[in-house]
Coordinates of C-alpha atoms in Angstrom, one line a residue:
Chain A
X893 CA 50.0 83.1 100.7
X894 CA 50.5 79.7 100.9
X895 CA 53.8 78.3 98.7
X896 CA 51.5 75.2 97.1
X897 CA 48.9 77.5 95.5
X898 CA 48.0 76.5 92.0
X899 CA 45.7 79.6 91.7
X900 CA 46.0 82.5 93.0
X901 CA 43.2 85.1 92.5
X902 CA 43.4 88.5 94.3
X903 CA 41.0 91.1 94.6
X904 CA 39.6 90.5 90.9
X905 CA 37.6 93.0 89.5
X906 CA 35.6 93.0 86.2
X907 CA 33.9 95.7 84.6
X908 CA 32.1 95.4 81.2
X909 CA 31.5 99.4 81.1
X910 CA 29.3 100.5 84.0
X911 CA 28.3 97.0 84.8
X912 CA 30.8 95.2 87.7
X913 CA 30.7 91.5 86.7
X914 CA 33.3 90.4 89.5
X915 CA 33.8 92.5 92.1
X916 CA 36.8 92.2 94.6
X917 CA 36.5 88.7 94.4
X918 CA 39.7 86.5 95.7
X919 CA 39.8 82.5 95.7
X920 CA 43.1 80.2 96.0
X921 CA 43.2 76.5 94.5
X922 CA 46.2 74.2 95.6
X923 CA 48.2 72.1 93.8
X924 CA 45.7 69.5 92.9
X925 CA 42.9 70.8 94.4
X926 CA 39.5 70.7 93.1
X927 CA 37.5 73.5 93.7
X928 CA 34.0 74.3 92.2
X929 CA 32.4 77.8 91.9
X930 CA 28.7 78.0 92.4
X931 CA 26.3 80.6 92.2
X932 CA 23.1 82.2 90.1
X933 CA 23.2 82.5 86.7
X934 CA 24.8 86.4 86.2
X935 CA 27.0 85.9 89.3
X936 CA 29.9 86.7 87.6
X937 CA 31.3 83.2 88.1
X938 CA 32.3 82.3 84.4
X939 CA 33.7 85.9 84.0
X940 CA 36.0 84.9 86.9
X941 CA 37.0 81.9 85.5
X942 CA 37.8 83.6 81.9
X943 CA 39.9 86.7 83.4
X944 CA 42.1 83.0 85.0
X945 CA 43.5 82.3 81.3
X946 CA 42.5 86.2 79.8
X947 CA 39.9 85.2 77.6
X948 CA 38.7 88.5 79.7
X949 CA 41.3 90.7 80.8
X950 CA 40.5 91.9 84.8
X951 CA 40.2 95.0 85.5
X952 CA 41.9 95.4 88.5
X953 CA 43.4 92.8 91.0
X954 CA 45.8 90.1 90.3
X955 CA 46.0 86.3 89.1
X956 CA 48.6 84.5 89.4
X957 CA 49.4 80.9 88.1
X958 CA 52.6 79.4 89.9
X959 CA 54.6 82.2 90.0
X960 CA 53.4 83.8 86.3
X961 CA 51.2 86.7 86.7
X962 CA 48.5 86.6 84.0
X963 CA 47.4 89.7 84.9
X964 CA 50.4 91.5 83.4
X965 CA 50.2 93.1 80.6
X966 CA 53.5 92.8 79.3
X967 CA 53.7 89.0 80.3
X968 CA 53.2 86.6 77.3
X969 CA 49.6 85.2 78.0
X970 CA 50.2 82.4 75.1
X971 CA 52.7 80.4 77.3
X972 CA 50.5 80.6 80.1
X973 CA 47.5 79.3 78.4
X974 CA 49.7 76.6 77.3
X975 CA 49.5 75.2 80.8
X976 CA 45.7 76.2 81.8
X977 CA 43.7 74.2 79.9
X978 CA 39.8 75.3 79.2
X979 CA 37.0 73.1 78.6
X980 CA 33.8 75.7 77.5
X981 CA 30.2 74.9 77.7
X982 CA 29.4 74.2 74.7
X983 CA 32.3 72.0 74.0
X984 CA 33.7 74.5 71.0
X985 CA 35.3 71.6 69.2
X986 CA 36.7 72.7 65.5
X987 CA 34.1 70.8 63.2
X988 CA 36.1 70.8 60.1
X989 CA 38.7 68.6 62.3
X990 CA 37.9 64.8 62.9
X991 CA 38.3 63.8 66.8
X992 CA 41.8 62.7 66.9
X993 CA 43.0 66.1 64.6
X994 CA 40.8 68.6 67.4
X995 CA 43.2 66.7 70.0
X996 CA 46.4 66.9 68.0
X997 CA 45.9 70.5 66.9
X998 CA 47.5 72.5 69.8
X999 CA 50.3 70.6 70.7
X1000 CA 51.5 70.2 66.9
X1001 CA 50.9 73.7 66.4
X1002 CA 51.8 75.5 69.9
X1003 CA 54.3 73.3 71.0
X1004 CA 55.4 72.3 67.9
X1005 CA 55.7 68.6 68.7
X1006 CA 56.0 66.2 66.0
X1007 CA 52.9 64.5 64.3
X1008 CA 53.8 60.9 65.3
X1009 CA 53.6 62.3 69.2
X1010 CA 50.5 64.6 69.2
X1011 CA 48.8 62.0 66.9
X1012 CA 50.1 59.2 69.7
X1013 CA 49.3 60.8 72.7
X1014 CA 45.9 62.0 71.2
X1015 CA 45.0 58.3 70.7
X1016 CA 46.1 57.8 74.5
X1017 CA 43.7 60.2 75.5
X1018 CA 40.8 59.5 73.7
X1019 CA 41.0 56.3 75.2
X1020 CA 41.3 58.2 78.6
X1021 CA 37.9 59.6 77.8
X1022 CA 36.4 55.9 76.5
X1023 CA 36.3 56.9 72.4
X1024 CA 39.4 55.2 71.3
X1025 CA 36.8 53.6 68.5
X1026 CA 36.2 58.0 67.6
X1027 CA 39.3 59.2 66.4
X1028 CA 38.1 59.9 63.2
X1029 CA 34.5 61.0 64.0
X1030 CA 33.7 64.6 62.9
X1031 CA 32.2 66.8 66.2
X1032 CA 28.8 66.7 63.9
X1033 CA 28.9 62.6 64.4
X1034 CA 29.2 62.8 68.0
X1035 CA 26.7 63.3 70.8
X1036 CA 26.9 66.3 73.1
X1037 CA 28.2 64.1 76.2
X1038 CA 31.1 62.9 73.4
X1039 CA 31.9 66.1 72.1
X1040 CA 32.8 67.3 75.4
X1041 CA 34.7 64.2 76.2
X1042 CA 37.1 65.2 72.9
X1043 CA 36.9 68.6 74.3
X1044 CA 38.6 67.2 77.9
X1045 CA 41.3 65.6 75.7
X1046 CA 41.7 68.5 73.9
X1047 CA 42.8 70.2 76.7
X1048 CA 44.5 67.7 78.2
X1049 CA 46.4 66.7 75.0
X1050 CA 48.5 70.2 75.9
X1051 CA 49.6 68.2 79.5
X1052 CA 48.5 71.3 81.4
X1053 CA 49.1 71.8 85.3
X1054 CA 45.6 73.5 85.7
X1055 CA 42.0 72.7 84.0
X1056 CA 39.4 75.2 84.0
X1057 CA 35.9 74.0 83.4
X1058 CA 33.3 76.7 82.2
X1059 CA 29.9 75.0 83.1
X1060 CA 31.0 71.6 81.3
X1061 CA 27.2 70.1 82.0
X1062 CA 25.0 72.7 81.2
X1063 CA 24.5 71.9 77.3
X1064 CA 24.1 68.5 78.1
X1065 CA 20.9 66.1 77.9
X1066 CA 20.6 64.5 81.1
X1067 CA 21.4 61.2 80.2
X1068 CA 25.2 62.5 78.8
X1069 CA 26.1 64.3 81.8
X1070 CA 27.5 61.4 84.1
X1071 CA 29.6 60.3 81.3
X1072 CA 31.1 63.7 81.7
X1073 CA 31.9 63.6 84.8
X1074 CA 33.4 60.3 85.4
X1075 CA 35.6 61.7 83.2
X1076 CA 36.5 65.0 85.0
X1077 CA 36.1 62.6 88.5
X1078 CA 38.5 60.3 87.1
X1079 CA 40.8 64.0 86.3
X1080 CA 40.3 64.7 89.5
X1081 CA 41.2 61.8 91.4
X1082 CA 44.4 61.9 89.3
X1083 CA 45.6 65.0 91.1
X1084 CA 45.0 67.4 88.4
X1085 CA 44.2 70.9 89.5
X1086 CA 40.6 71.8 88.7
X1087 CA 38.6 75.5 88.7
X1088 CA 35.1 74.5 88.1
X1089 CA 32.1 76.3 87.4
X1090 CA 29.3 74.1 87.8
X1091 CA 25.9 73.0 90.1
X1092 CA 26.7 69.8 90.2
X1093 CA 26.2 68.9 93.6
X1094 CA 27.0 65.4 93.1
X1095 CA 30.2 65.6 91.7
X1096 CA 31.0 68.4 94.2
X1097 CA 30.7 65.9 97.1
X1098 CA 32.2 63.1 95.4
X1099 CA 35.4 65.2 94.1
X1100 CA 35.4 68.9 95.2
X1101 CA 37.6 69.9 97.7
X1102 CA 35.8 73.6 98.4
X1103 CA 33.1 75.0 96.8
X1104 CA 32.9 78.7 96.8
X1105 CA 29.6 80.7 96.2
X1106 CA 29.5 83.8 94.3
X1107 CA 26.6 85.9 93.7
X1108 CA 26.0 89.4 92.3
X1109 CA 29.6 89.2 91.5
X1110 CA 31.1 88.5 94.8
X1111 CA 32.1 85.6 96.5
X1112 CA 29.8 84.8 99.8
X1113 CA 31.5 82.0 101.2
X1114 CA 33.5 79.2 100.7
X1115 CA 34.2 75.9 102.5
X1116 CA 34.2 72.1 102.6
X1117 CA 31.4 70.9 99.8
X1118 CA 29.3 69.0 102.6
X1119 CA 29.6 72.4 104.5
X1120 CA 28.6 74.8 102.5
X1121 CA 25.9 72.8 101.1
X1122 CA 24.5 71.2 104.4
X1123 CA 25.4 73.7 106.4
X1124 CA 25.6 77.8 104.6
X1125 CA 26.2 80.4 106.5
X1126 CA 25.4 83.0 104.9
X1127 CA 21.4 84.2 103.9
X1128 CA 22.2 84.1 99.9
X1129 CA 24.1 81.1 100.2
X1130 CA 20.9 79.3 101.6
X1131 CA 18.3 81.0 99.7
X1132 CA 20.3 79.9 96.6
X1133 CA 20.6 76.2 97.6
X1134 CA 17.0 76.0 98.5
X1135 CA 16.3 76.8 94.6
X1136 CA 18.7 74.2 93.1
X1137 CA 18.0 71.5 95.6
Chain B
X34 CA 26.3 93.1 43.1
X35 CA 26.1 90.4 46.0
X36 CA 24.5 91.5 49.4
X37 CA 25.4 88.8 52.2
X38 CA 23.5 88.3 54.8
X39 CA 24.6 85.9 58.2
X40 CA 21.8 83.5 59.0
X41 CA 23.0 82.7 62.6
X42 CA 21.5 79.0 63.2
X43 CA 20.4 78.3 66.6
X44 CA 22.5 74.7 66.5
X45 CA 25.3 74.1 68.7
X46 CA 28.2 74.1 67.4
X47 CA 26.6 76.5 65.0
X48 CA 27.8 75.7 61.4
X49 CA 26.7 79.7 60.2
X50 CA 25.9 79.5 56.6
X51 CA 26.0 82.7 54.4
X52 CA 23.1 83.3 51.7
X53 CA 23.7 85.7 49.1
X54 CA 20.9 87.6 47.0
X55 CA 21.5 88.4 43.4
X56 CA 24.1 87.2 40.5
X57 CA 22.3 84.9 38.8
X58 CA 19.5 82.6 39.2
X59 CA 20.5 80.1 42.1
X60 CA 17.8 77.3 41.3
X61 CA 16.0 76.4 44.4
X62 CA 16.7 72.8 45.7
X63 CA 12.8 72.2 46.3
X64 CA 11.8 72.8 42.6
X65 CA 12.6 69.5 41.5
X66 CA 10.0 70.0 38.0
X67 CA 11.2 69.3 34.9
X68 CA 9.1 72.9 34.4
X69 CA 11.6 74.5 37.2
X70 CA 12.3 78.2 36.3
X71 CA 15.8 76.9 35.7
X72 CA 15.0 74.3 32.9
X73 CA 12.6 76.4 31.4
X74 CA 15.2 78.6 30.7
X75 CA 18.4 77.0 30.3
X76 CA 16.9 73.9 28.1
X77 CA 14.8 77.4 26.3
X78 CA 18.6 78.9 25.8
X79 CA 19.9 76.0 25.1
X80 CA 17.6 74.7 22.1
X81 CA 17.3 78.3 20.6
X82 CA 21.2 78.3 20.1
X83 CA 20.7 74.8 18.7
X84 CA 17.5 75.5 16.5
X85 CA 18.0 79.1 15.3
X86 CA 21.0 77.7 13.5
X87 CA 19.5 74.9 12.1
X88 CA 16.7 76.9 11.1
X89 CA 18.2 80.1 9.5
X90 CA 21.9 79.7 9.3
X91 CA 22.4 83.0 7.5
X92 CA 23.0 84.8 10.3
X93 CA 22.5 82.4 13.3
X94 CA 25.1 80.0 12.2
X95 CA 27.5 82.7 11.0
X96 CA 27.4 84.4 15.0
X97 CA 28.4 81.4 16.0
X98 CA 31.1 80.5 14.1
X99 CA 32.5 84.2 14.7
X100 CA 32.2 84.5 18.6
X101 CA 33.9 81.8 19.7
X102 CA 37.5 83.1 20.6
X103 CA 35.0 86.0 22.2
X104 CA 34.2 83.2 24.9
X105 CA 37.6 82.1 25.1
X106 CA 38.4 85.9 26.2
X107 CA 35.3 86.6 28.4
X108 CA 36.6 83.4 30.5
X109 CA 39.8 84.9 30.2
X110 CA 39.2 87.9 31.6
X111 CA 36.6 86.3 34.1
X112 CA 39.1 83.7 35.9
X113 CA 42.2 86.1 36.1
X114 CA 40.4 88.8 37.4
X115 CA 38.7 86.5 40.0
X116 CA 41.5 85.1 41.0
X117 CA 43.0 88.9 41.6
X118 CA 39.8 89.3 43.3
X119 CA 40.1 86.4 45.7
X120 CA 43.8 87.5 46.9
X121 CA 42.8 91.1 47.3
X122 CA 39.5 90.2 48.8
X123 CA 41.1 88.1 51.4
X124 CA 43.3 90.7 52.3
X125 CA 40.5 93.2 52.7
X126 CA 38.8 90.7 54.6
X127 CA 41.0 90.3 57.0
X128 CA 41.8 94.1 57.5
X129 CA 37.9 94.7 57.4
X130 CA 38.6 92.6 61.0
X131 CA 42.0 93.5 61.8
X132 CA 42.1 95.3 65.4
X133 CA 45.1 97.8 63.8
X134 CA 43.1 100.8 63.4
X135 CA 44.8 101.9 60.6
X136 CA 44.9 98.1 58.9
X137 CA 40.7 98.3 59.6
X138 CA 40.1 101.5 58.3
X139 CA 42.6 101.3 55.0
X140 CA 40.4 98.8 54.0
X141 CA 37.0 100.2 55.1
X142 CA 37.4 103.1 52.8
X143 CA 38.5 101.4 49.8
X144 CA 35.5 99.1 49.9
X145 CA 33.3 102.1 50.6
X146 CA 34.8 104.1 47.8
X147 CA 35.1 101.4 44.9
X148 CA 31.7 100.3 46.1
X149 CA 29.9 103.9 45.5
X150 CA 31.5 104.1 42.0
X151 CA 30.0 102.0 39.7
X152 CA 32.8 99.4 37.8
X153 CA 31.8 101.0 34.3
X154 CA 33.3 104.8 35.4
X155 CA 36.2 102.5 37.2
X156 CA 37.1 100.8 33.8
X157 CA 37.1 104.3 32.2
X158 CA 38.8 105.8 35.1
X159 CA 41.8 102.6 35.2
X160 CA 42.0 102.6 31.1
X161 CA 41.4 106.6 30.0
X162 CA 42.4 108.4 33.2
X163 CA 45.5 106.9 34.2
X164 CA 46.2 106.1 30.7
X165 CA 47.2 109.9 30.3
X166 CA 50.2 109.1 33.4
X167 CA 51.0 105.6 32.3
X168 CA 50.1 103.1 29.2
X169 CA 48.1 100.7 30.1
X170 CA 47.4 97.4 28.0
X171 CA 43.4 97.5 27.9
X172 CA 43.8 93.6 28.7
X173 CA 45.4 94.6 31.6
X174 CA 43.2 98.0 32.5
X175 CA 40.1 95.8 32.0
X176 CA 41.9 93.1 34.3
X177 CA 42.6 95.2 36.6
X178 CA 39.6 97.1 37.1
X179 CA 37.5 94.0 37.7
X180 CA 39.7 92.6 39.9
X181 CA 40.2 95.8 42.1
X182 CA 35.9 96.4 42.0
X183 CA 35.4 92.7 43.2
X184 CA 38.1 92.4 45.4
X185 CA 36.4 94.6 47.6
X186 CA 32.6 92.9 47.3
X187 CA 35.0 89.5 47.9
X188 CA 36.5 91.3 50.8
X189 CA 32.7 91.8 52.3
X190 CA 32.2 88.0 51.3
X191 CA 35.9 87.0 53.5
X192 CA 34.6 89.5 56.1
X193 CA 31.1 88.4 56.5
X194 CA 32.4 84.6 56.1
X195 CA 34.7 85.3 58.9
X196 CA 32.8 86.7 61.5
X197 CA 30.0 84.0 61.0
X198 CA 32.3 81.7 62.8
X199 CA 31.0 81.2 67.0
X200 CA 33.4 83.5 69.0
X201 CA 33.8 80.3 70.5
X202 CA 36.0 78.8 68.0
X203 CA 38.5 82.1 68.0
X204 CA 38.6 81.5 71.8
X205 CA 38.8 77.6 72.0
X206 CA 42.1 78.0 69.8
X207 CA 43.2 81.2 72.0
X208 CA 43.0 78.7 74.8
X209 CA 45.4 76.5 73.3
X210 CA 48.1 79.4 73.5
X211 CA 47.9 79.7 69.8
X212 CA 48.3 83.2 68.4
X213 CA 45.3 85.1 67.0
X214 CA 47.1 84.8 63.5
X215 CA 47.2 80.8 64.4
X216 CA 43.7 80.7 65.0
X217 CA 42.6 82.3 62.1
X218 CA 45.1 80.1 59.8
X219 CA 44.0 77.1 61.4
X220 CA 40.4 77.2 62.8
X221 CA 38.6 80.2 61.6
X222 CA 39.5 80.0 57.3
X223 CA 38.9 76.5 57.0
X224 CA 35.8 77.1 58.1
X225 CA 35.2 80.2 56.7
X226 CA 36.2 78.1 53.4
X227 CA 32.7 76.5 53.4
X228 CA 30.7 79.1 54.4
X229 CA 31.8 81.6 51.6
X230 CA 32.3 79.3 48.6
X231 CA 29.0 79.7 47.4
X232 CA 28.8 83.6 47.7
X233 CA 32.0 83.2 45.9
X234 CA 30.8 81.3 43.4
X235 CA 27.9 83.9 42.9
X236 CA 30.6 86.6 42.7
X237 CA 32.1 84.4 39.9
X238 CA 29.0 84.4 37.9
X239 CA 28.1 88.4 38.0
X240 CA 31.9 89.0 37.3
X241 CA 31.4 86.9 33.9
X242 CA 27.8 89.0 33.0
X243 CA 30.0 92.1 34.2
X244 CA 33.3 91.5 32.3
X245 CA 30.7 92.4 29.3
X246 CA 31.7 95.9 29.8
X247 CA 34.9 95.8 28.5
X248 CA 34.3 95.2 25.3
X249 CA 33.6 99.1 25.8
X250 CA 37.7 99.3 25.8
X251 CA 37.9 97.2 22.9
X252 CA 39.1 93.7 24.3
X253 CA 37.6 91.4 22.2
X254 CA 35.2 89.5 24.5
X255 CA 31.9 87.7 23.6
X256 CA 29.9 90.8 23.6
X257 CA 32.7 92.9 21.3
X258 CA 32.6 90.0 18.8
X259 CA 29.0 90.0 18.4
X260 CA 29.6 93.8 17.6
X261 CA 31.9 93.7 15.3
X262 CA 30.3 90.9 13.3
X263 CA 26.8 93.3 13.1
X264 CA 28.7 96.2 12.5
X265 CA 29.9 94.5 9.4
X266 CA 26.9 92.5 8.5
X267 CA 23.8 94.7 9.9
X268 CA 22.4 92.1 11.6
X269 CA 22.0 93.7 15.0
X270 CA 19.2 91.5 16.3
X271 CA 20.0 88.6 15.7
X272 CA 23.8 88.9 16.3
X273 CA 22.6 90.1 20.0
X274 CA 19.7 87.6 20.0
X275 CA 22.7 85.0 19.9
X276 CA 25.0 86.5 22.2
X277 CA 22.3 87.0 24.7
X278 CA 21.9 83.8 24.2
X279 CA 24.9 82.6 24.9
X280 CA 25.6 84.7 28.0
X281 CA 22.8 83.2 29.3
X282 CA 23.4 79.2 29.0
X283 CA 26.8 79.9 30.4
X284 CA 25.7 81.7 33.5
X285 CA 22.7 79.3 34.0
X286 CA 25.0 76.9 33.7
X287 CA 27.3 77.7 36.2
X288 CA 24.8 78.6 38.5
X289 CA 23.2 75.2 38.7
X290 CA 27.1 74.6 39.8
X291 CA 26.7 76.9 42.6
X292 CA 23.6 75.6 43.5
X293 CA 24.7 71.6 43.5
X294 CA 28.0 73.0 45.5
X295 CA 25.9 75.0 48.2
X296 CA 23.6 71.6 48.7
X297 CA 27.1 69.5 48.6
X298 CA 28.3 72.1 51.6
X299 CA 24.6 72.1 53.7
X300 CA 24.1 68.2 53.5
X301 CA 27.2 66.9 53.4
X302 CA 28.5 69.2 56.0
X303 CA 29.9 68.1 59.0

């Protein structure tokens, strides 16, 4: 395997009782590689992405993050997650926090950093995500296309090495989704590491560096963006694109 | 006692809210009539503890003058034992949740046992029963046994409040790398906070109309007072007239409290 792998993802099953929500799947994502997973709705793709920082345990394969095996169950998942940092589809923002206080949380509390850093570095950030004017805006004064930009921050504000991105568009109204993804292109273009799970084709051309395609649990194929979407080889992959397109 | 119900709203982020059926008379936000169900009733209280005085001070204004350290006790008794309720019930609460099988189902069958016996046989069981092994203080027994029976209604309340929270939230601050104990401490209570204070504030009121029954071990609340004042006297109705009374300006009025502290959560929420 390939010494600059970020990700590492290895025969992956998941099993919620008799139903197999990932089956055998495996998937690498190099050290600042983007890489977006695609697929219908049920195709196990955000299941995948959970088992990555054991929000879902797998049932059997392995994942690996550098050289730290989440998939151990001895290993201490909490420093892990420390360095993956998860944005969630419907932003999951703490609403009795103010902006600048959802940022600052984890690194004052995990990483027990003092409150004139977290509080600094969370005003750096929002600015990353254009609301330095938000800091004290409660998640209920902000628009969905906001809340997710705090979310970003959030996760950022714990200086991960990898971002995972749980459909980051789907709650969105259309007119708050590019402000989104600047964000995450911006991310991307920064070198950050970034498992996606998401059917924006746009942004997958613009910033992806392999989409894979999962359905019924599996992964089909995988490949170059322009390649998989202009040219799929295999029958699901096509049928699949033909209904988002 | 106070059934809670989770009213899951459809929102996102969903702020859950709790509502709670029974305790007292929660006026209704909408009834903003001078003839609401709640002026009605607590102006009616209200100017009959004023007027009957006023009007026939032989008994009426005697009552009052001899119940008053009553109320200073019912209160008593009320606030300590909810405040023993609150630290047992979020204790409770939290084993009602707690993934330990034998944390969850310690607490599972003491709400399920002091909630099928009802707090009058608890008060005799705390003051007469054990009385026999140990000497209790009836301040204390009384104190106790209210604060053991609502601790476990308030552990429902912590439970309920808890698990109203998105899973969301609970996995958001997992994602962080903070612990599940972190999470709770810092995302899920304060949260919780909101949802449950007016169930809690429901509890308070039925615990002051419930801490009635210990008069029946001889602390001297409002309800014994009026007793021994007819006993002596013979003036049974209207000593209870007046107590009745009086039981019910205070819990109307601190359920209009409730009721301005639930709008405060829903409109000023954030």
């Amino acid at each position: 395997m390939a010494a600059d792998s970020r990700i590492r993802i290895e025969h992956v099953t998941k099993r919620f009782g008799d139903i197999e929500a990932v089956k055998n799947a495996s998937l690498t994502v190099a050290h600042g590689e983007v890489v977006l997973v695609i697929g219908p709705s049920g195709s196990g793709k955000s299941t995948l992405l959970r088992c990555v920082n054991r929000l879902e345990t797998a049932t059997e394969g392995d994942i690996w993050i550098d050289n730290d095996r989440v998939t151990d169950p001895h290993g201490n998942i909490r420093l892990i997650r420390e360095e993956v940092g998860m944005v969630f589809q419907n932003f999951n923002l703490f609403p009795h926090l103010t902006a600048l206080q959802n940022i600052a949380l984890g690194p004052r509390k995990v990483k027990k950093e003092s409150r004139d850093v977290t509080q600094e570095r969370a005003r750096t950030l929002l600015a990353r995500v254009g609301l330095a004017d938000k800091e004290d805006a409660y998640p209920s004064q902000l628009s969905g296309g906001q809340q997710q930009r705090v979310a970003i921050a959030r996760a950022l504000a714990m200086e991960p090495k990898v971002m995972l991105f749980d459909e980051p568009t789907s709650a969105l109204d259309p007119e708050m989704i590019k402000e989104v993804l600047d964000v995450m292109l911006q991310l991307a273009q920064d070198g950050m590491t970034m498992l996606i799970v998401s059917h924006e084709m746009g942004f997958a051309r613009a910033a992806a560096d392999k989409v894979v395609f999962m359905d019924n649990g599996e992964v089909i194929e995988s490949g170059a963006p322009d390649d998989v979407f202009d040219r799929p080889q295999e029958e699901r992959t096509k049928r699949f694109l033909e209904h988002i397109l | 006692m106070a059934s809670v119900n989770e009213t899951k709203t459809k929102k996102e982020p969903a702020t859950a809210q709790i509502t709670v059926s029974d305790g007292a008379l929660i006026p209704d936000r909408g009834e903003g009539s001078i003839f609401s169900a709640w002026n009605i009733s607590f102006f009616g209280a209200l100017g009959l503890v004023v007027l009957l005085p006023v009007i026939s001070p032989e008994p009426y204004l005697e009552v009052i003058r001899f119940v008053p350290d009553g109320i200073v006790k019912t209160f008593q008794v009320t606030l300590i034992s909810i405040l023993f309720a609150l630290v047992i019930g979020l204790i409770t609460g939290l084993g009602r949740i707690s993934r330990v099988v034998f944390v969850n189902r310690l607490a599972t069958v003491y709400v399920e046992v002091i909630r099928g016996i009802p707090l009058l046989v608890q008060l005799f069981y705390i003051y007469f029963a054990l009385g026999r092994f140990l000497s209790i203080d009836r301040l204390v027994a009384a104190i106790l046994a209210m604060s053991i029976c609502y601790g476990a209604y308030m552990g429902e309340i912590f439970r309920a409040g808890i698990q109203s929270i998105p899973k969301g939230q609970m996995e958001a601050a997992l994602a962080l790398g903070m612990s599940r104990r972190q999470a709770l401490r810092l995302v899920i209570l304060p949260q919780t906070m909101r949802t449950i204070l007016p169930p809690i504030g429901n509890e308070f009121i039925a615990l002051l109309k419930d801490s009635s029954l210990v008069s029946i071990v001889a602390v001297s609340d409002l309800l014994r007072r009026g007793r021994e004042y007819a006993s002596t006297t013979f003036f049974y109705f209207e000593t209870y007239t007046m107590v009745a009374l009086l039981y019910l300006v205070i819990t109307l009025f601190f359920s209009k409290v409730v009721a301005i502290m639930e709008e405060r959560l829903e409109h000023g929420g954030r």
